[in-house]
Amino acid sequence: MTTEDELFSVKNLELLLKNPHVQSLGEITRWPEVIRGNPEIMEIIRLTKTLKKRVDGHTAGAIRGNPEIMEIIRLTKTLKKRVDGHTAGAKYEQLVVLSRAGVESCHEAISAEEALDRLRLGLHVMLRESSLRQDLADLLRVIKENRVLTDRIMLTTDGSTPAFYEQFGITDHILEIAIREGIDPVLAYRMVTINPAVYFGMDNDIGGIAPGRYADILILKDILHPTPEMVISKGRIAAKNGSLIEPFPRLNWETFFPSASFSRRHWSAKSHFFEIRSPRKRLMFPIIKLINPVITRTEWVEFDTKDGLLCLNEKDEFCYLALINRDGEWVTNGIIKGFGDGIEGIASSFNTATEILVIGRNPKAMGMAVNRVLEMKGGIVAVENGQIPYEFSLPLGGLMSDAPMKQLAQKDREFKEFLSSRGYPFHDPLYTLIFLPNDFLPDVRINYQGVVDIRKGKVIWPRRDLAEQ
């Protein structure tokens, strides 16, 4: 982000960490910076660890309800914080450094060896089954075969797509996989209840049924069928036989995500924002090649130019790619290979940079798509033949929606079908949009700095600032 140094300053993060609603610092995706001893990251880890405290000692005053003792216990209990990691690609010797630096967990193990390495180093391991990766069964099989103690293992769906959740379910789905793979059902249920509650220091509130805990109770047909037949919350039946009994709480989202905050100024995108200029007759350009929905590689390709503009005409496998600032102040131009060759213009505010990502072969359509995203105050928009065949509104900061899950799942499926029919070859396009601008996955990304070689930390094609509109 352009303002990340200010926004994620040690001072700001310390204020957040002291908030009782904040349970952890994470996930630290830039783990190489921890290896190099980045002073700001090391300082915020240190601060987080100093807030991790427990209540010990004689409790007679608390039993009598002494107000001062009760208040100090309450404050102390809110201060236990964790440091969550994202150690994708880290080798064993690097994991040693990360663990010693204070990283306490990781959800990025994608092989048995990686899971066991993290457990052996004392990390808490969150095993994942998500819309992006479905390998939980393989990981659990190794846990069972090696008779690994499961106290430090949790199960997660990570951040999956709406269609995935509607098709498979959420926690009940990962429990079904665990039980099917021969994990003792009691241990499997502990992995999604008491284990995460203990890890996040919340076992005094959740994770079990006992005095003083939140009384959320799931009634099951039997231990082998984890989909609840009834849910009791705060002493009331909240859901039964798959239907809500109590209305879902409604929030005034405008308070948190005012629509006027999506962009600070009135502007509109022009087609020339998405063109790549060069005075040469031929231009060698660093393209971003998609290997799967999220992993990329750099390829240098020579393109013809015409009237000072790079031409894609004879290279059908490529699309223009751009990241443009929500306020219209700058743009980074690039080229992507492997996204699909039938895309005229798609714009999306759904990404880790919180800017607008644009992909297509027609700069005019790309500009129209951006302008519709600005008009909606966030979302995903496709343009073809001057029309809008697909749009997905994300009014909460341009990243989220408060629409019902069934509606979101349908829009998710429609988006996959739309892109697949136009050449997108992978299974999870939302993840492609999310991760193209980030800086914690290899190999090449597009962000505020420009087109960036992540491994070398080098800008290989710079952004350009836009003139006032």
Coordinates of C-alpha atoms in Angstrom, one line a residue:
M1 CA 0.0 0.0 0.0
T2 CA 1.1 3.6 -0.6
T3 CA 0.6 4.6 3.0
E4 CA 1.5 1.3 4.7
D5 CA 4.4 2.6 6.7
E6 CA 2.1 5.2 8.3
L7 CA -1.0 2.9 8.6
F8 CA 0.9 -0.1 10.0
S9 CA 3.3 1.9 12.2
V10 CA 4.4 0.4 15.5
K11 CA 2.4 3.1 17.3
N12 CA -0.8 2.2 15.5
L13 CA -0.4 -1.5 15.8
E14 CA 0.4 -1.2 19.5
L15 CA -2.9 0.7 20.0
L16 CA -4.7 -2.1 18.1
L17 CA -3.0 -4.9 20.1
K18 CA -4.1 -3.3 23.4
N19 CA -7.7 -3.5 22.2
P20 CA -9.4 -6.4 24.0
H21 CA -11.1 -7.5 20.7
V22 CA -7.8 -8.1 19.0
Q23 CA -6.4 -11.6 19.7
S24 CA -3.2 -11.8 17.6
L25 CA -0.7 -10.1 15.5
G26 CA -0.8 -11.7 12.1
E27 CA -0.4 -13.1 9.8
I28 CA 3.2 -12.0 9.2
T29 CA 3.5 -12.7 5.5
R30 CA 6.8 -11.0 5.0
W31 CA 8.8 -13.6 6.9
P32 CA 12.0 -12.9 5.0
E33 CA 12.0 -9.5 6.7
V34 CA 11.9 -11.3 10.1
I35 CA 14.9 -13.4 9.0
R36 CA 16.7 -10.2 8.1
G37 CA 15.8 -8.7 11.5
N38 CA 13.6 -5.8 10.2
P39 CA 13.5 -3.5 13.3
E40 CA 9.9 -2.5 13.0
I41 CA 8.6 -6.0 12.6
M42 CA 10.8 -7.2 15.4
E43 CA 9.6 -4.4 17.7
I44 CA 5.9 -5.1 17.1
I45 CA 6.6 -8.9 17.8
R46 CA 8.3 -7.9 21.0
L47 CA 5.4 -5.6 22.0
T48 CA 2.9 -8.4 21.3
K49 CA 4.8 -10.9 23.3
T50 CA 5.0 -8.6 26.3
L51 CA 1.2 -8.4 26.3
K52 CA 0.9 -12.1 26.6
K53 CA 0.0 -12.7 30.3
R54 CA -2.0 -15.1 32.4
V55 CA -3.9 -14.8 35.7
D56 CA -2.2 -16.8 38.5
G57 CA -2.2 -16.9 42.2
H58 CA -4.7 -16.8 45.1
T59 CA -8.3 -15.9 43.9
A60 CA -10.1 -15.4 47.2
G61 CA -10.7 -11.7 46.4
A62 CA -12.1 -12.6 43.1
I63 CA -14.4 -15.2 44.7
R64 CA -15.8 -12.5 47.0
G65 CA -16.3 -10.3 44.0
N66 CA -13.8 -7.5 45.0
P67 CA -14.4 -5.0 42.1
E68 CA -10.7 -3.9 41.8
I69 CA -9.5 -7.5 41.7
M70 CA -12.2 -8.4 39.2
E71 CA -11.2 -5.5 36.9
I72 CA -7.5 -6.3 37.0
I73 CA -8.3 -9.9 36.1
R74 CA -10.5 -8.8 33.3
L75 CA -7.8 -6.5 31.9
T76 CA -5.1 -9.2 32.3
K77 CA -7.2 -11.8 30.5
T78 CA -7.7 -9.5 27.5
L79 CA -4.0 -9.0 27.1
K80 CA -2.9 -12.5 26.0
K81 CA -1.9 -12.1 22.4
R82 CA -0.4 -14.4 19.8
V83 CA 2.0 -13.9 16.8
D84 CA 0.6 -15.7 13.7
G85 CA 2.9 -16.6 10.9
H86 CA 2.6 -17.2 7.1
T87 CA 5.8 -19.2 6.4
A88 CA 5.1 -20.4 2.9
G89 CA 8.3 -21.7 1.3
A90 CA 10.4 -21.4 4.5
K91 CA 13.1 -24.1 4.9
Y92 CA 13.7 -25.8 8.2
E93 CA 16.7 -23.6 9.1
Q94 CA 14.6 -20.5 8.3
L95 CA 11.7 -21.8 10.4
V96 CA 14.1 -22.1 13.3
V97 CA 14.9 -18.4 13.1
L98 CA 11.2 -17.5 12.7
S99 CA 10.2 -19.6 15.8
R100 CA 13.1 -18.0 17.8
A101 CA 11.9 -14.5 16.7
G102 CA 8.5 -15.1 18.2
V103 CA 6.3 -16.5 15.4
E104 CA 4.0 -19.0 17.0
S105 CA 1.8 -20.6 14.3
C106 CA 1.5 -21.3 10.5
H107 CA -1.3 -22.4 8.2
E108 CA 0.9 -22.8 5.1
A109 CA 2.1 -26.4 5.4
I110 CA 1.3 -28.1 2.1
S111 CA 3.2 -31.4 2.6
A112 CA 3.6 -33.9 5.4
E113 CA 7.3 -32.9 5.9
E114 CA 6.4 -29.2 6.2
A115 CA 3.7 -29.9 8.8
L116 CA 6.0 -32.1 10.9
D117 CA 8.8 -29.6 10.7
R118 CA 6.6 -26.9 12.1
L119 CA 5.3 -29.1 14.9
R120 CA 8.9 -30.2 15.8
L121 CA 9.9 -26.6 16.2
G122 CA 7.0 -25.9 18.6
L123 CA 4.8 -24.0 16.2
H124 CA 1.0 -24.4 16.3
V125 CA -0.1 -25.8 13.0
M126 CA -3.4 -25.0 11.2
L127 CA -4.1 -27.6 8.6
R128 CA -6.1 -26.3 5.7
E129 CA -8.8 -27.4 3.3
S130 CA -9.8 -24.5 1.1
S131 CA -11.2 -23.5 -2.2
L132 CA -7.6 -22.9 -3.4
R133 CA -6.1 -26.1 -2.0
Q134 CA -7.8 -29.4 -1.1
D135 CA -5.0 -31.4 0.6
L136 CA -6.2 -31.8 4.2
A137 CA -6.7 -35.5 3.8
D138 CA -3.1 -36.1 2.8
L139 CA -1.8 -34.0 5.8
L140 CA -4.1 -35.7 8.3
R141 CA -3.0 -39.2 7.0
V142 CA 0.6 -38.4 7.9
I143 CA -0.5 -37.1 11.4
K144 CA -2.3 -40.4 12.0
E145 CA 0.5 -42.6 10.6
N146 CA 3.2 -40.8 12.7
R147 CA 1.0 -40.8 15.8
V148 CA 1.5 -37.1 16.3
L149 CA 0.2 -35.4 19.4
T150 CA -2.7 -33.2 18.2
D151 CA -2.8 -30.5 21.0
R152 CA -1.0 -28.0 18.7
I153 CA -3.0 -28.8 15.6
M154 CA -6.0 -26.9 14.4
L155 CA -8.2 -27.3 11.3
T156 CA -9.2 -24.4 9.0
T157 CA -10.8 -23.6 5.7
D158 CA -8.6 -20.5 5.5
G159 CA -10.4 -17.8 3.4
S160 CA -12.4 -19.8 0.9
T161 CA -14.9 -18.6 -1.7
P162 CA -18.7 -18.4 -1.2
A163 CA -19.4 -21.2 -3.7
F164 CA -17.0 -23.5 -1.9
Y165 CA -18.7 -22.9 1.4
E166 CA -22.2 -23.4 0.0
Q167 CA -21.2 -26.7 -1.7
F168 CA -19.2 -28.2 1.1
G169 CA -19.9 -26.4 4.4
I170 CA -17.4 -24.9 6.7
T171 CA -16.2 -26.5 10.0
D172 CA -18.4 -29.6 9.5
H173 CA -16.7 -30.2 6.2
I174 CA -13.2 -30.3 7.6
L175 CA -14.4 -32.5 10.5
E176 CA -15.9 -35.0 8.0
I177 CA -12.5 -35.2 6.3
A178 CA -10.7 -35.8 9.6
I179 CA -13.1 -38.5 10.8
R180 CA -13.0 -40.2 7.3
E181 CA -9.2 -40.2 7.5
G182 CA -9.3 -42.1 10.8
I183 CA -8.6 -39.3 13.2
D184 CA -10.2 -40.1 16.6
P185 CA -13.5 -38.1 16.5
V186 CA -12.9 -36.6 19.9
L187 CA -9.4 -35.4 18.9
A188 CA -10.9 -34.0 15.6
Y189 CA -13.5 -32.0 17.5
R190 CA -10.8 -30.7 19.9
M191 CA -8.9 -29.4 16.8
V192 CA -11.8 -27.0 16.0
T193 CA -12.9 -26.1 19.6
I194 CA -10.6 -26.2 22.6
N195 CA -7.3 -26.2 20.6
P196 CA -7.9 -22.9 18.8
A197 CA -9.5 -21.5 22.0
V198 CA -6.4 -22.3 24.0
Y199 CA -4.1 -21.0 21.3
F200 CA -5.8 -17.6 21.1
G201 CA -6.0 -17.4 24.9
M202 CA -9.8 -17.5 24.8
D203 CA -10.4 -20.8 26.6
N204 CA -11.7 -18.8 29.6
D205 CA -14.6 -17.8 27.3
I206 CA -15.1 -20.4 24.5
G207 CA -14.0 -23.9 23.5
G208 CA -15.9 -25.8 26.1
I209 CA -19.2 -26.0 28.1
A210 CA -18.5 -24.8 31.7
P211 CA -19.4 -22.0 34.1
G212 CA -18.6 -18.5 32.9
R213 CA -18.2 -19.6 29.2
Y214 CA -20.3 -18.5 26.3
A215 CA -23.0 -21.1 26.0
D216 CA -22.9 -21.8 22.3
I217 CA -24.0 -25.4 22.0
L218 CA -24.2 -27.5 18.8
I219 CA -26.5 -30.5 18.9
L220 CA -25.4 -33.4 16.6
K221 CA -27.1 -36.5 15.4
D222 CA -24.0 -38.4 16.6
I223 CA -20.3 -37.8 16.9
L224 CA -19.7 -39.1 13.3
H225 CA -22.1 -36.5 11.7
P226 CA -20.6 -33.1 12.5
T227 CA -23.3 -30.9 10.7
P228 CA -25.4 -29.5 13.6
E229 CA -29.1 -30.4 13.8
M230 CA -29.6 -27.5 16.3
V231 CA -27.6 -24.5 17.4
I232 CA -28.2 -22.9 20.8
S233 CA -26.7 -19.5 21.5
K234 CA -27.2 -17.3 24.6
G235 CA -29.7 -19.8 25.9
R236 CA -31.9 -19.6 22.7
I237 CA -32.3 -21.9 19.8
A238 CA -30.7 -20.0 17.0
A239 CA -30.9 -22.5 14.2
K240 CA -32.6 -25.9 13.6
N241 CA -32.5 -28.4 10.7
G242 CA -30.5 -26.0 8.6
S243 CA -32.7 -23.0 9.0
L244 CA -32.3 -19.8 11.2
I245 CA -34.8 -19.5 14.0
E246 CA -33.4 -16.2 15.3
P247 CA -32.8 -13.3 12.9
F248 CA -29.1 -12.7 12.0
P249 CA -27.8 -9.6 13.7
R250 CA -27.8 -6.5 11.4
L251 CA -25.1 -3.9 11.5
N252 CA -25.0 -0.4 10.2
W253 CA -22.1 -1.0 7.9
E254 CA -22.0 2.6 6.6
T255 CA -20.6 3.5 10.0
F256 CA -17.6 1.3 9.4
F257 CA -17.3 1.6 5.6
P258 CA -18.8 4.9 4.5
S259 CA -19.3 4.8 0.7
A260 CA -17.7 8.2 0.3
S261 CA -14.4 6.8 1.6
F262 CA -13.9 4.4 -1.4
S263 CA -12.3 7.3 -3.4
R264 CA -11.2 10.7 -2.0
R265 CA -11.8 12.5 -5.3
H266 CA -14.1 12.5 -8.3
W267 CA -12.3 11.1 -11.3
S268 CA -12.7 8.8 -14.3
A269 CA -10.4 6.3 -16.0
K270 CA -9.3 6.9 -19.6
S271 CA -8.3 4.2 -22.0
H272 CA -4.7 5.6 -22.3
F273 CA -4.1 4.8 -18.6
F274 CA -3.9 1.1 -19.6
E275 CA -1.6 1.5 -22.7
I276 CA 2.1 0.9 -22.5
R277 CA 4.2 3.5 -24.3
S278 CA 7.6 3.1 -25.9
P279 CA 9.5 5.2 -28.4
R280 CA 11.1 2.0 -29.8
K281 CA 9.9 -0.1 -32.7
R282 CA 10.1 -3.3 -30.6
L283 CA 10.0 -3.5 -26.8
M284 CA 11.2 -6.2 -24.5
F285 CA 8.7 -6.4 -21.6
P286 CA 8.6 -8.4 -18.3
I287 CA 5.3 -10.3 -18.4
I288 CA 3.6 -12.0 -15.5
K289 CA 2.9 -15.6 -16.3
L290 CA 0.2 -17.4 -14.2
I291 CA 1.4 -20.9 -13.2
N292 CA -1.8 -21.6 -11.1
P293 CA -4.4 -19.3 -9.6
V294 CA -1.8 -17.6 -7.4
I295 CA 1.8 -18.5 -8.4
T296 CA 3.5 -16.5 -11.1
R297 CA 6.7 -16.5 -13.1
T298 CA 8.6 -13.8 -15.0
E299 CA 9.0 -14.0 -18.8
W300 CA 10.6 -11.4 -21.0
V301 CA 8.8 -11.1 -24.3
E302 CA 9.5 -8.8 -27.2
F303 CA 6.5 -6.9 -28.6
D304 CA 5.9 -4.7 -31.6
T305 CA 4.9 -1.1 -31.1
K306 CA 2.7 1.1 -33.3
D307 CA 2.5 4.9 -32.9
G308 CA 4.5 4.6 -29.7
L309 CA 2.2 2.0 -28.1
L310 CA 2.9 -1.7 -27.4
C311 CA 0.7 -4.0 -29.5
L312 CA -0.9 -7.2 -28.3
N313 CA -2.7 -7.9 -31.6
E314 CA -0.6 -10.9 -32.7
K315 CA -0.1 -12.4 -29.3
D316 CA -3.5 -13.7 -28.3
E317 CA -2.3 -15.4 -25.1
F318 CA -1.6 -12.0 -23.4
C319 CA -3.7 -9.3 -21.7
Y320 CA -2.9 -5.9 -20.5
L321 CA -2.7 -5.8 -16.7
A322 CA -2.8 -2.7 -14.5
L323 CA -3.1 -1.7 -10.9
I324 CA -4.6 1.8 -10.6
N325 CA -5.0 3.9 -7.5
R326 CA -8.6 4.4 -6.2
D327 CA -8.0 8.1 -6.2
G328 CA -6.7 8.1 -9.8
E329 CA -3.2 9.4 -8.8
W330 CA -1.0 6.6 -10.3
V331 CA -1.1 3.4 -12.3
T332 CA 1.3 0.5 -12.8
N333 CA 1.1 -1.1 -16.2
G334 CA 2.0 -4.7 -17.0
I335 CA 1.1 -7.7 -19.1
I336 CA -0.3 -11.0 -17.9
K337 CA -0.1 -14.4 -19.6
G338 CA -2.4 -17.3 -18.9
F339 CA -5.4 -15.4 -17.6
G340 CA -7.5 -15.9 -20.7
D341 CA -7.5 -14.4 -24.2
G342 CA -11.1 -13.6 -24.4
I343 CA -11.2 -10.8 -21.8
E344 CA -12.0 -7.3 -23.1
G345 CA -11.9 -5.6 -19.7
I346 CA -12.3 -6.6 -16.1
A347 CA -11.8 -4.3 -13.1
S348 CA -11.8 -5.5 -9.4
S349 CA -11.3 -3.7 -6.1
F350 CA -11.0 -7.2 -4.4
N351 CA -7.3 -7.5 -3.7
T352 CA -4.6 -7.2 -1.1
A353 CA -3.5 -3.7 -2.2
T354 CA -7.0 -2.3 -1.7
E355 CA -6.6 -0.6 -5.1
I356 CA -8.3 -1.4 -8.5
L357 CA -6.8 -4.3 -10.5
V358 CA -7.6 -4.2 -14.2
I359 CA -7.1 -7.0 -16.9
G360 CA -8.1 -7.1 -20.5
R361 CA -7.1 -6.8 -24.2
N362 CA -9.1 -3.6 -24.9
P363 CA -8.0 -0.4 -23.0
K364 CA -11.4 1.2 -23.7
A365 CA -13.3 -1.6 -22.1
M366 CA -10.8 -1.6 -19.2
G367 CA -11.5 2.0 -18.5
M368 CA -15.3 1.5 -18.7
A369 CA -14.9 -1.4 -16.1
V370 CA -12.9 0.8 -13.7
N371 CA -15.5 3.6 -14.0
R372 CA -18.3 1.2 -13.1
V373 CA -16.3 0.0 -10.1
L374 CA -15.9 3.6 -9.0
E375 CA -19.7 4.2 -9.5
M376 CA -20.6 1.1 -7.4
K377 CA -18.0 2.1 -4.7
G378 CA -16.3 -1.2 -5.0
G379 CA -16.7 -4.6 -6.8
I380 CA -15.9 -6.7 -9.8
V381 CA -17.0 -5.6 -13.3
A382 CA -16.6 -7.1 -16.8
V383 CA -17.1 -5.1 -20.0
E384 CA -17.7 -6.6 -23.5
N385 CA -18.8 -4.8 -26.6
G386 CA -19.6 -1.7 -24.6
Q387 CA -21.9 -3.7 -22.3
I388 CA -21.6 -5.0 -18.8
P389 CA -22.2 -8.8 -18.9
Y390 CA -21.1 -9.3 -15.3
E391 CA -20.8 -7.3 -12.1
F392 CA -20.4 -8.2 -8.4
S393 CA -21.0 -5.4 -6.0
L394 CA -18.7 -5.2 -2.9
P395 CA -19.9 -2.1 -1.1
L396 CA -18.0 -2.7 2.2
G397 CA -14.7 -1.0 1.5
G398 CA -14.6 -2.6 -2.0
L399 CA -13.6 -5.9 -0.4
M400 CA -16.8 -7.3 1.2
S401 CA -20.5 -7.7 0.8
D402 CA -23.4 -8.0 3.3
A403 CA -25.5 -10.0 0.9
P404 CA -26.8 -13.5 1.9
M405 CA -24.3 -16.3 1.4
K406 CA -26.6 -18.0 -1.2
Q407 CA -26.5 -14.9 -3.3
L408 CA -22.8 -14.5 -3.0
A409 CA -22.2 -18.2 -3.9
Q410 CA -24.3 -17.7 -7.1
K411 CA -22.3 -14.6 -8.1
D412 CA -19.1 -16.5 -7.4
R413 CA -20.2 -19.4 -9.7
E414 CA -21.3 -17.0 -12.4
F415 CA -17.9 -15.3 -12.3
K416 CA -16.0 -18.6 -12.7
E417 CA -18.3 -19.6 -15.6
F418 CA -17.8 -16.2 -17.2
L419 CA -14.0 -16.3 -17.1
S420 CA -13.8 -20.0 -18.0
S421 CA -15.8 -19.4 -21.2
R422 CA -13.2 -16.7 -22.1
G423 CA -10.1 -18.8 -21.5
Y424 CA -9.3 -18.6 -17.8
P425 CA -7.8 -22.1 -17.2
F426 CA -7.8 -22.4 -13.4
H427 CA -10.3 -23.2 -10.7
D428 CA -10.2 -20.2 -8.4
P429 CA -10.2 -16.8 -10.2
L430 CA -11.0 -14.8 -7.0
Y431 CA -7.7 -15.8 -5.6
T432 CA -5.9 -14.6 -8.7
L433 CA -7.5 -11.2 -8.3
I434 CA -6.7 -11.1 -4.5
F435 CA -3.0 -12.0 -4.8
L436 CA -1.7 -10.4 -8.1
P437 CA -0.7 -7.2 -6.2
N438 CA 0.8 -8.8 -3.1
D439 CA 4.4 -9.1 -2.2
F440 CA 4.6 -12.3 -0.2
L441 CA 4.3 -14.9 -2.9
P442 CA 6.8 -15.6 -5.7
D443 CA 7.7 -14.7 -8.4
V444 CA 6.5 -11.4 -9.9
R445 CA 3.7 -9.1 -8.8
I446 CA 2.2 -5.7 -9.7
N447 CA 1.8 -3.1 -7.0
Y448 CA 2.4 0.6 -6.1
Q449 CA 6.1 0.3 -6.8
G450 CA 5.6 -1.2 -10.3
V451 CA 6.1 -4.7 -11.7
V452 CA 8.3 -6.2 -9.0
D453 CA 10.6 -9.2 -9.0
I454 CA 9.7 -10.5 -5.5
R455 CA 12.7 -12.8 -5.0
K456 CA 15.2 -10.0 -5.8
G457 CA 13.1 -7.2 -4.4
K458 CA 13.7 -5.3 -7.6
V459 CA 11.3 -3.1 -9.7
I460 CA 11.5 -4.3 -13.3
W461 CA 8.9 -1.9 -14.7
P462 CA 8.0 1.2 -12.7
R463 CA 4.6 2.7 -12.0
R464 CA 3.7 6.1 -13.5
D465 CA 2.0 9.0 -11.9
L466 CA -1.2 10.3 -13.5
A467 CA -1.8 13.9 -14.3
E468 CA -4.7 15.7 -12.6
Q469 CA -8.1 14.8 -14.2

